mmCIF file of C-alpha atoms in Angstrom:
data_model
loop_
_atom_site.group_PDB
_atom_site.id
_atom_site.type_symbol
_atom_site.label_atom_id
_atom_site.label_comp_id
_atom_site.label_asym_id
_atom_site.label_seq_id
_atom_site.Cartn_x
_atom_site.Cartn_y
_atom_site.Cartn_z
ATOM 1 C CA UNK A 1 0.000 0.000 0.000
ATOM 2 C CA UNK A 2 1.339 3.439 -0.871
ATOM 3 C CA UNK A 3 2.375 5.474 2.200
ATOM 4 C CA UNK A 4 -0.184 8.192 1.453
ATOM 5 C CA UNK A 5 -2.982 5.620 1.559
ATOM 6 C CA UNK A 6 -1.977 4.371 4.992
ATOM 7 C CA UNK A 7 -2.344 7.244 7.460
ATOM 8 C CA UNK A 8 -5.078 5.651 9.551
ATOM 9 C CA UNK A 9 -3.155 2.398 10.218
ATOM 10 C CA UNK A 10 0.305 2.810 11.401
ATOM 11 C CA UNK A 11 1.467 6.365 10.198
ATOM 12 C CA UNK A 12 -4.374 4.134 8.225
ATOM 13 C CA UNK A 13 -1.413 1.128 8.165
ATOM 14 C CA UNK A 14 1.427 5.664 7.720
ATOM 15 C CA UNK A 15 -2.273 8.739 5.533
ATOM 16 C CA UNK A 16 -4.302 5.799 6.557
ATOM 17 C CA UNK A 17 -1.444 6.688 11.730
ATOM 18 C CA UNK A 18 -2.771 5.561 15.116
ATOM 19 C CA UNK A 19 -2.605 7.102 18.590
ATOM 20 C CA UNK A 20 -4.783 9.187 20.833
ATOM 21 C CA UNK A 21 -4.868 12.945 20.688
ATOM 22 C CA UNK A 22 -4.875 15.373 23.515
ATOM 23 C CA UNK A 23 -7.182 18.086 24.728
ATOM 24 C CA UNK A 24 -6.213 21.680 25.189
ATOM 25 C CA UNK A 25 -6.041 23.406 28.517
ATOM 26 C CA UNK A 26 -8.419 26.023 27.156
ATOM 27 C CA UNK A 27 -12.088 25.604 26.313
ATOM 28 C CA UNK A 28 -13.422 26.410 22.848
ATOM 29 C CA UNK A 29 -16.611 28.460 22.648
ATOM 30 C CA UNK A 30 -19.016 26.905 20.124
ATOM 31 C CA UNK A 31 -20.992 29.186 17.852
ATOM 32 C CA UNK A 32 -23.436 28.617 15.000
ATOM 33 C CA UNK A 33 -22.293 25.610 12.894
ATOM 34 C CA UNK A 34 -21.030 26.248 9.351
ATOM 35 C CA UNK A 35 -22.041 24.133 6.340
ATOM 36 C CA UNK A 36 -20.028 20.907 6.159
ATOM 37 C CA UNK A 37 -18.444 21.839 2.839
ATOM 38 C CA UNK A 38 -17.917 25.513 3.540
ATOM 39 C CA UNK A 39 -14.882 27.040 1.807
ATOM 40 C CA UNK A 40 -11.788 27.727 3.886
ATOM 41 C CA UNK A 41 -12.306 30.670 6.181
ATOM 42 C CA UNK A 42 -10.895 34.011 5.139
ATOM 43 C CA UNK A 43 -11.975 35.757 8.324
ATOM 44 C CA UNK A 44 -9.569 38.201 9.984
ATOM 45 C CA UNK A 45 -7.018 36.615 12.277
ATOM 46 C CA UNK A 46 -7.915 36.366 15.956
ATOM 47 C CA UNK A 47 -6.262 38.664 18.446
ATOM 48 C CA UNK A 48 -3.113 37.590 20.238
ATOM 49 C CA UNK A 49 -4.917 37.437 23.589
ATOM 50 C CA UNK A 50 -5.063 34.103 25.368
ATOM 51 C CA UNK A 51 -1.357 33.320 25.092
ATOM 52 C CA UNK A 52 0.668 31.655 26.359
ATOM 53 C CA UNK A 53 -1.430 28.515 25.905
ATOM 54 C CA UNK A 54 -0.641 24.921 26.807
ATOM 55 C CA UNK A 55 -1.933 22.109 24.592
ATOM 56 C CA UNK A 56 -1.969 18.457 25.641
ATOM 57 C CA UNK A 57 -0.878 16.801 22.383
ATOM 58 C CA UNK A 58 0.518 13.440 21.385
ATOM 59 C CA UNK A 59 3.968 14.630 22.468
ATOM 60 C CA UNK A 60 2.798 15.783 25.881
ATOM 61 C CA UNK A 61 2.123 19.282 27.129
ATOM 62 C CA UNK A 62 3.245 21.879 24.612
ATOM 63 C CA UNK A 63 3.320 25.522 25.683
ATOM 64 C CA UNK A 64 3.074 28.117 22.942
ATOM 65 C CA UNK A 65 4.257 31.505 24.177
ATOM 66 C CA UNK A 66 2.578 33.714 21.606
ATOM 67 C CA UNK A 67 0.201 33.490 18.700
ATOM 68 C CA UNK A 68 2.104 31.708 15.896
ATOM 69 C CA UNK A 69 2.433 33.564 12.602
ATOM 70 C CA UNK A 70 4.681 31.123 10.701
ATOM 71 C CA UNK A 71 3.051 27.719 10.900
ATOM 72 C CA UNK A 72 4.234 24.660 8.984
ATOM 73 C CA UNK A 73 1.873 21.714 8.561
ATOM 74 C CA UNK A 74 3.355 18.328 7.661
ATOM 75 C CA UNK A 75 -0.051 16.634 7.624
ATOM 76 C CA UNK A 76 -2.694 16.927 4.912
ATOM 77 C CA UNK A 77 -5.456 16.494 7.481
ATOM 78 C CA UNK A 78 -4.135 19.220 9.723
ATOM 79 C CA UNK A 79 -3.636 21.543 6.768
ATOM 80 C CA UNK A 80 -7.345 21.198 5.982
ATOM 81 C CA UNK A 81 -8.187 21.879 9.618
ATOM 82 C CA UNK A 82 -5.963 24.949 9.887
ATOM 83 C CA UNK A 83 -7.664 26.586 6.937
ATOM 84 C CA UNK A 84 -11.140 25.567 8.112
ATOM 85 C CA UNK A 85 -10.621 27.202 11.522
ATOM 86 C CA UNK A 86 -9.323 30.465 10.067
ATOM 87 C CA UNK A 87 -5.586 29.890 10.612
ATOM 88 C CA UNK A 88 -4.795 29.865 6.888
ATOM 89 C CA UNK A 89 -3.151 33.315 6.892
ATOM 90 C CA UNK A 90 -0.738 32.066 9.569
ATOM 91 C CA UNK A 91 0.422 29.066 7.506
ATOM 92 C CA UNK A 92 3.645 29.654 5.552
ATOM 93 C CA UNK A 93 4.327 26.128 4.261
ATOM 94 C CA UNK A 94 2.623 22.737 4.006
ATOM 95 C CA UNK A 95 3.859 19.307 3.011
ATOM 96 C CA UNK A 96 3.781 17.772 -0.455
ATOM 97 C CA UNK A 97 0.594 15.795 0.284
ATOM 98 C CA UNK A 98 -1.458 18.809 1.376
ATOM 99 C CA UNK A 99 -3.617 19.425 -1.688
ATOM 100 C CA UNK A 100 -6.655 21.014 -0.001
ATOM 101 C CA UNK A 101 -7.446 23.819 -0.033
ATOM 102 C CA UNK A 102 -5.819 24.789 -3.313
ATOM 103 C CA UNK A 103 -4.592 28.015 -1.736
ATOM 104 C CA UNK A 104 -2.431 26.185 0.810
ATOM 105 C CA UNK A 105 1.290 27.024 0.337
ATOM 106 C CA UNK A 106 2.360 23.569 -0.860
ATOM 107 C CA UNK A 107 6.082 22.781 -0.835
ATOM 108 C CA UNK A 108 8.318 19.757 -1.277
ATOM 109 C CA UNK A 109 8.503 19.267 2.501
ATOM 110 C CA UNK A 110 7.589 15.711 3.454
ATOM 111 C CA UNK A 111 5.711 14.397 6.458
ATOM 112 C CA UNK A 112 6.907 10.878 5.631
ATOM 113 C CA UNK A 113 10.586 11.808 5.336
ATOM 114 C CA UNK A 114 10.905 15.003 7.366
ATOM 115 C CA UNK A 115 13.995 17.084 6.707
ATOM 116 C CA UNK A 116 14.719 19.135 9.822
ATOM 117 C CA UNK A 117 17.101 21.490 8.011
ATOM 118 C CA UNK A 118 14.520 22.254 5.319
ATOM 119 C CA UNK A 119 11.807 22.770 7.943
ATOM 120 C CA UNK A 120 13.921 25.173 9.996
ATOM 121 C CA UNK A 121 14.829 27.118 6.844
ATOM 122 C CA UNK A 122 11.186 28.250 6.721
ATOM 123 C CA UNK A 123 11.672 29.903 10.145
ATOM 124 C CA UNK A 124 8.524 28.363 11.688
ATOM 125 C CA UNK A 125 7.163 29.350 15.079
ATOM 126 C CA UNK A 126 4.958 26.223 15.137
ATOM 127 C CA UNK A 127 5.217 22.884 13.308
ATOM 128 C CA UNK A 128 2.286 20.461 13.227
ATOM 129 C CA UNK A 129 2.821 16.762 12.471
ATOM 130 C CA UNK A 130 0.742 13.595 12.614
ATOM 131 C CA UNK A 131 3.756 11.264 12.941
ATOM 132 C CA UNK A 132 7.030 11.463 14.853
ATOM 133 C CA UNK A 133 9.047 9.970 12.008
ATOM 134 C CA UNK A 134 12.829 9.991 12.494
ATOM 135 C CA UNK A 135 12.258 11.656 15.891
ATOM 136 C CA UNK A 136 11.430 14.928 14.158
ATOM 137 C CA UNK A 137 9.686 16.227 17.301
ATOM 138 C CA UNK A 138 12.818 15.923 19.434
ATOM 139 C CA UNK A 139 15.099 17.185 16.677
ATOM 140 C CA UNK A 140 13.032 20.341 16.226
ATOM 141 C CA UNK A 141 12.782 20.679 19.991
ATOM 142 C CA UNK A 142 16.565 20.893 20.203
ATOM 143 C CA UNK A 143 16.271 23.984 18.010
ATOM 144 C CA UNK A 144 13.520 25.469 20.207
ATOM 145 C CA UNK A 145 10.862 25.036 17.513
ATOM 146 C CA UNK A 146 7.445 24.277 19.086
ATOM 147 C CA UNK A 147 5.913 21.095 17.640
ATOM 148 C CA UNK A 148 2.421 19.679 18.020
ATOM 149 C CA UNK A 149 2.120 15.949 17.391
ATOM 150 C CA UNK A 150 -1.545 15.237 16.596
ATOM 151 C CA UNK A 151 -1.732 11.576 15.460
ATOM 152 C CA UNK A 152 -4.423 10.052 13.279
ATOM 153 C CA UNK A 153 -7.713 9.846 15.123
ATOM 154 C CA UNK A 154 -9.028 6.407 16.060
ATOM 155 C CA UNK A 155 -12.528 7.719 16.846
ATOM 156 C CA UNK A 156 -14.584 10.814 16.195
ATOM 157 C CA UNK A 157 -14.022 12.366 19.620
ATOM 158 C CA UNK A 158 -10.282 12.331 18.949
ATOM 159 C CA UNK A 159 -10.814 14.130 15.649
ATOM 160 C CA UNK A 160 -12.847 16.784 17.450
ATOM 161 C CA UNK A 161 -10.165 17.112 20.144
ATOM 162 C CA UNK A 162 -7.457 17.673 17.555
ATOM 163 C CA UNK A 163 -9.433 20.419 15.840
ATOM 164 C CA UNK A 164 -9.899 22.019 19.254
ATOM 165 C CA UNK A 165 -6.163 21.652 19.936
ATOM 166 C CA UNK A 166 -5.259 23.432 16.717
ATOM 167 C CA UNK A 167 -7.750 26.177 17.455
ATOM 168 C CA UNK A 168 -6.170 26.871 20.839
ATOM 169 C CA UNK A 169 -2.610 26.575 19.535
ATOM 170 C CA UNK A 170 -3.195 29.083 16.737
ATOM 171 C CA UNK A 171 -5.437 31.575 18.522
ATOM 172 C CA UNK A 172 -8.563 30.468 16.664
ATOM 173 C CA UNK A 173 -10.440 28.807 19.498
ATOM 174 C CA UNK A 174 -13.901 30.172 18.701
ATOM 175 C CA UNK A 175 -13.751 29.219 15.025
ATOM 176 C CA UNK A 176 -12.508 25.734 15.895
ATOM 177 C CA UNK A 177 -15.504 25.383 18.196
ATOM 178 C CA UNK A 178 -17.809 26.359 15.341
ATOM 179 C CA UNK A 179 -16.245 23.749 13.070
ATOM 180 C CA UNK A 180 -16.586 20.973 15.650
ATOM 181 C CA UNK A 181 -20.182 21.904 16.428
ATOM 182 C CA UNK A 182 -21.019 21.976 12.731
ATOM 183 C CA UNK A 183 -19.442 18.561 12.167
ATOM 184 C CA UNK A 184 -21.332 16.995 15.067
ATOM 185 C CA UNK A 185 -24.667 18.386 13.975
ATOM 186 C CA UNK A 186 -24.149 17.407 10.331
ATOM 187 C CA UNK A 187 -23.111 13.847 11.210
ATOM 188 C CA UNK A 188 -25.993 13.410 13.640
ATOM 189 C CA UNK A 189 -28.467 14.612 11.017
ATOM 190 C CA UNK A 190 -27.033 12.369 8.285
ATOM 191 C CA UNK A 191 -27.017 9.294 10.523
ATOM 192 C CA UNK A 192 -30.548 9.925 11.792
ATOM 193 C CA UNK A 193 -31.978 10.243 8.288
ATOM 194 C CA UNK A 194 -30.354 7.082 6.908
ATOM 195 C CA UNK A 195 -32.556 3.978 6.510
ATOM 196 C CA UNK A 196 -31.215 1.135 8.657
ATOM 197 C CA UNK A 197 -33.786 -1.613 8.193
ATOM 198 C CA UNK A 198 -32.238 -3.470 5.242
ATOM 199 C CA UNK A 199 -29.163 -4.875 6.995
ATOM 200 C CA UNK A 200 -26.901 -3.910 4.103
ATOM 201 C CA UNK A 201 -23.343 -5.235 3.928
ATOM 202 C CA UNK A 202 -20.377 -3.329 2.531
ATOM 203 C CA UNK A 203 -16.726 -3.549 1.577
ATOM 204 C CA UNK A 204 -14.410 -0.522 1.855
ATOM 205 C CA UNK A 205 -11.317 -0.901 -0.317
ATOM 206 C CA UNK A 206 -8.118 0.911 0.575
ATOM 207 C CA UNK A 207 -6.224 -0.411 -2.427
ATOM 208 C CA UNK A 208 -6.520 -3.183 -4.988
ATOM 209 C CA UNK A 209 -4.299 -5.594 -3.029
ATOM 210 C CA UNK A 210 -6.993 -5.559 -1.564
ATOM 211 C CA UNK A 211 -6.652 -4.057 1.895
ATOM 212 C CA UNK A 212 -9.836 -3.210 3.779
ATOM 213 C CA UNK A 213 -10.828 -1.498 7.033
ATOM 214 C CA UNK A 214 -12.834 -3.149 9.818
ATOM 215 C CA UNK A 215 -15.520 -1.598 12.014
ATOM 216 C CA UNK A 216 -12.964 -0.989 14.778
ATOM 217 C CA UNK A 217 -11.148 1.641 12.712
ATOM 218 C CA UNK A 218 -11.958 5.327 12.399
ATOM 219 C CA UNK A 219 -13.342 4.875 8.891
ATOM 220 C CA UNK A 220 -15.295 1.811 10.002
ATOM 221 C CA UNK A 221 -16.983 3.815 12.730
ATOM 222 C CA UNK A 222 -18.244 6.312 10.159
ATOM 223 C CA UNK A 223 -19.887 3.493 8.218
ATOM 224 C CA UNK A 224 -21.305 2.132 11.461
ATOM 225 C CA UNK A 225 -23.335 5.300 11.889
ATOM 226 C CA UNK A 226 -25.432 4.165 8.921
ATOM 227 C CA UNK A 227 -26.196 0.689 10.210
ATOM 228 C CA UNK A 228 -24.009 -1.080 7.665
ATOM 229 C CA UNK A 229 -22.371 -4.475 8.259
ATOM 230 C CA UNK A 230 -18.687 -4.652 7.348
ATOM 231 C CA UNK A 231 -17.606 -7.846 5.588
ATOM 232 C CA UNK A 232 -13.998 -7.241 6.720
ATOM 233 C CA UNK A 233 -15.035 -7.877 10.328
ATOM 234 C CA UNK A 234 -15.006 -11.614 9.521
ATOM 235 C CA UNK A 235 -11.516 -11.619 8.019
ATOM 236 C CA UNK A 236 -9.360 -14.344 9.631
ATOM 237 C CA UNK A 237 -6.489 -11.936 10.296
ATOM 238 C CA UNK A 238 -7.717 -8.523 11.484
ATOM 239 C CA UNK A 239 -4.217 -7.000 11.145
ATOM 240 C CA UNK A 240 -4.900 -4.181 13.569
ATOM 241 C CA UNK A 241 -8.132 -3.270 11.816
ATOM 242 C CA UNK A 242 -6.712 -3.224 8.293
ATOM 243 C CA UNK A 243 -6.797 -6.801 6.973
ATOM 244 C CA UNK A 244 -5.520 -7.897 3.606
ATOM 245 C CA UNK A 245 -8.419 -9.765 2.036
ATOM 246 C CA UNK A 246 -8.363 -12.344 -0.721
ATOM 247 C CA UNK A 247 -10.427 -11.946 -3.865
ATOM 248 C CA UNK A 248 -12.190 -15.161 -2.879
ATOM 249 C CA UNK A 249 -13.118 -13.756 0.547
ATOM 250 C CA UNK A 250 -14.792 -10.698 -0.988
ATOM 251 C CA UNK A 251 -16.537 -12.791 -3.647
ATOM 252 C CA UNK A 252 -17.927 -15.174 -1.037
ATOM 253 C CA UNK A 253 -19.119 -12.317 1.188
ATOM 254 C CA UNK A 254 -20.838 -10.692 -1.824
ATOM 255 C CA UNK A 255 -21.361 -7.233 -0.262
ATOM 256 C CA UNK A 256 -24.392 -5.123 -1.137
ATOM 257 C CA UNK A 257 -22.234 -2.016 -1.413
ATOM 258 C CA UNK A 258 -18.601 -1.493 -2.411
ATOM 259 C CA UNK A 259 -16.811 1.758 -1.572
ATOM 260 C CA UNK A 260 -13.554 2.462 -3.395
ATOM 261 C CA UNK A 261 -10.937 4.674 -1.766
ATOM 262 C CA UNK A 262 -8.358 3.888 -4.469
ATOM 263 C CA UNK A 263 -9.838 5.868 -7.338
ATOM 264 C CA UNK A 264 -7.278 8.656 -7.774
ATOM 265 C CA UNK A 265 -4.247 6.576 -6.924
ATOM 266 C CA UNK A 266 -5.193 3.372 -8.711
ATOM 267 C CA UNK A 267 -8.042 4.233 -11.125
ATOM 268 C CA UNK A 268 -10.408 1.655 -9.660
ATOM 269 C CA UNK A 269 -14.046 1.534 -10.741
ATOM 270 C CA UNK A 270 -16.964 -0.844 -11.212
ATOM 271 C CA UNK A 271 -15.479 -1.842 -14.560
ATOM 272 C CA UNK A 272 -12.046 -2.676 -13.150
ATOM 273 C CA UNK A 273 -13.618 -4.653 -10.313
ATOM 274 C CA UNK A 274 -15.662 -6.694 -12.769
ATOM 275 C CA UNK A 275 -12.404 -7.880 -14.362
ATOM 276 C CA UNK A 276 -11.138 -9.399 -11.118
ATOM 277 C CA UNK A 277 -11.476 -13.192 -10.885
ATOM 278 C CA UNK A 278 -14.883 -14.152 -9.510
ATOM 279 C CA UNK A 279 -16.109 -10.582 -9.024
ATOM 280 C CA UNK A 280 -18.194 -9.980 -12.153
ATOM 281 C CA UNK A 281 -21.267 -11.515 -10.549
ATOM 282 C CA UNK A 282 -21.037 -9.608 -7.260
ATOM 283 C CA UNK A 283 -24.325 -8.011 -6.229
ATOM 284 C CA UNK A 284 -22.766 -4.553 -5.837
ATOM 285 C CA UNK A 285 -21.407 -4.714 -9.385
ATOM 286 C CA UNK A 286 -24.564 -6.100 -10.990
ATOM 287 C CA UNK A 287 -26.741 -3.556 -9.167
ATOM 288 C CA UNK A 288 -24.393 -0.599 -9.796
ATOM 289 C CA UNK A 289 -23.787 -0.125 -6.086
ATOM 290 C CA UNK A 290 -20.062 0.566 -6.447
ATOM 291 C CA UNK A 291 -19.231 3.997 -4.995
ATOM 292 C CA UNK A 292 -16.096 5.840 -6.074
ATOM 293 C CA UNK A 293 -14.917 7.895 -3.122
ATOM 294 C CA UNK A 294 -12.506 10.800 -3.084
ATOM 295 C CA UNK A 295 -9.282 9.093 -1.918
ATOM 296 C CA UNK A 296 -8.188 12.117 0.088
ATOM 297 C CA UNK A 297 -11.464 12.674 1.930
ATOM 298 C CA UNK A 298 -11.673 8.950 2.710
ATOM 299 C CA UNK A 299 -8.188 8.873 4.264
ATOM 300 C CA UNK A 300 -8.294 12.012 6.431
ATOM 301 C CA UNK A 301 -9.935 12.731 9.771
ATOM 302 C CA UNK A 302 -10.528 16.482 9.491
ATOM 303 C CA UNK A 303 -13.537 18.704 8.764
ATOM 304 C CA UNK A 304 -14.396 16.968 5.481
ATOM 305 C CA UNK A 305 -15.471 13.829 7.355
ATOM 306 C CA UNK A 306 -18.991 15.152 6.870
ATOM 307 C CA UNK A 307 -18.563 15.026 3.093
ATOM 308 C CA UNK A 308 -17.578 11.362 3.320
ATOM 309 C CA UNK A 309 -20.569 10.639 5.553
ATOM 310 C CA UNK A 310 -22.892 12.356 3.100
ATOM 311 C CA UNK A 311 -21.601 10.170 0.265
ATOM 312 C CA UNK A 312 -22.131 7.049 2.352
ATOM 313 C CA UNK A 313 -25.621 8.177 3.338
ATOM 314 C CA UNK A 314 -26.564 8.818 -0.283
ATOM 315 C CA UNK A 315 -25.337 5.351 -1.258
ATOM 316 C CA UNK A 316 -27.336 3.712 1.525
ATOM 317 C CA UNK A 317 -30.467 5.593 0.487
ATOM 318 C CA UNK A 318 -29.994 4.572 -3.142
ATOM 319 C CA UNK A 319 -29.448 0.920 -2.254
ATOM 320 C CA UNK A 320 -32.466 0.927 0.050
ATOM 321 C CA UNK A 321 -34.829 2.642 -2.373
ATOM 322 C CA UNK A 322 -33.553 0.726 -5.368
#
């Protein structure tokens, strides 16, 4: 599996990375929720009041003396979050996988192979990572560069906590609260409106190996909100929630719905699936219940989770009504 497809399992299995996130020592003030797909905020920067602030992150308590104005994000998820909470104007550089929003200052910096010298050359006053690869946190710490380690969320509450962390760390607490509130309300509404009486089964494909995700994973929990049964839960080797399935296993399970998270990277579709041995007769293929996801949205745990949930909800409604 390509590294960018694996942040939820290992660093997903490193853009499918697993550990808990921390909560800030400050409390965000929720306001009216924004639309789930609202464009990145261009609101004026928050005032510098409220600093210093201490954030309980994956690397322990991190104290940020003043409002950061030169932020580097080495995580595509956290880049999305920074712009969603209004911290975009404070971001001076993002990693080579950060492709949303388009206005993010993308560079050749890597979150998978961090180069401390190249990072420091950007003169950051805050670096945000989702993995401590090559001990980048300690190496930057030796140079007195504040670093927040916010690992991949394993459940929704952790995703909300990380957004809150970034809000406090950047001086955008109120906006972060709005984003979290909006996400919660959107997800609750989508889950409540989804039909759950058909006991539909599904298969979520990470890549064409094929690797899948079980219900115990972050992505699996999103599907669980819609009452779907995950065929990967019966895989003989759970592999930490990301089992490698055989073509025969999927064919025998014959899922009602297939969700593909390897569309951009691997050009997978209903037609390519039909060419796999034993798959042409699968119910999801015959009934056109193969859903092509946006690879990026399906592998990140930031504000666009609601977009993924909406796609899943639409697919469930179609399968139920069809």
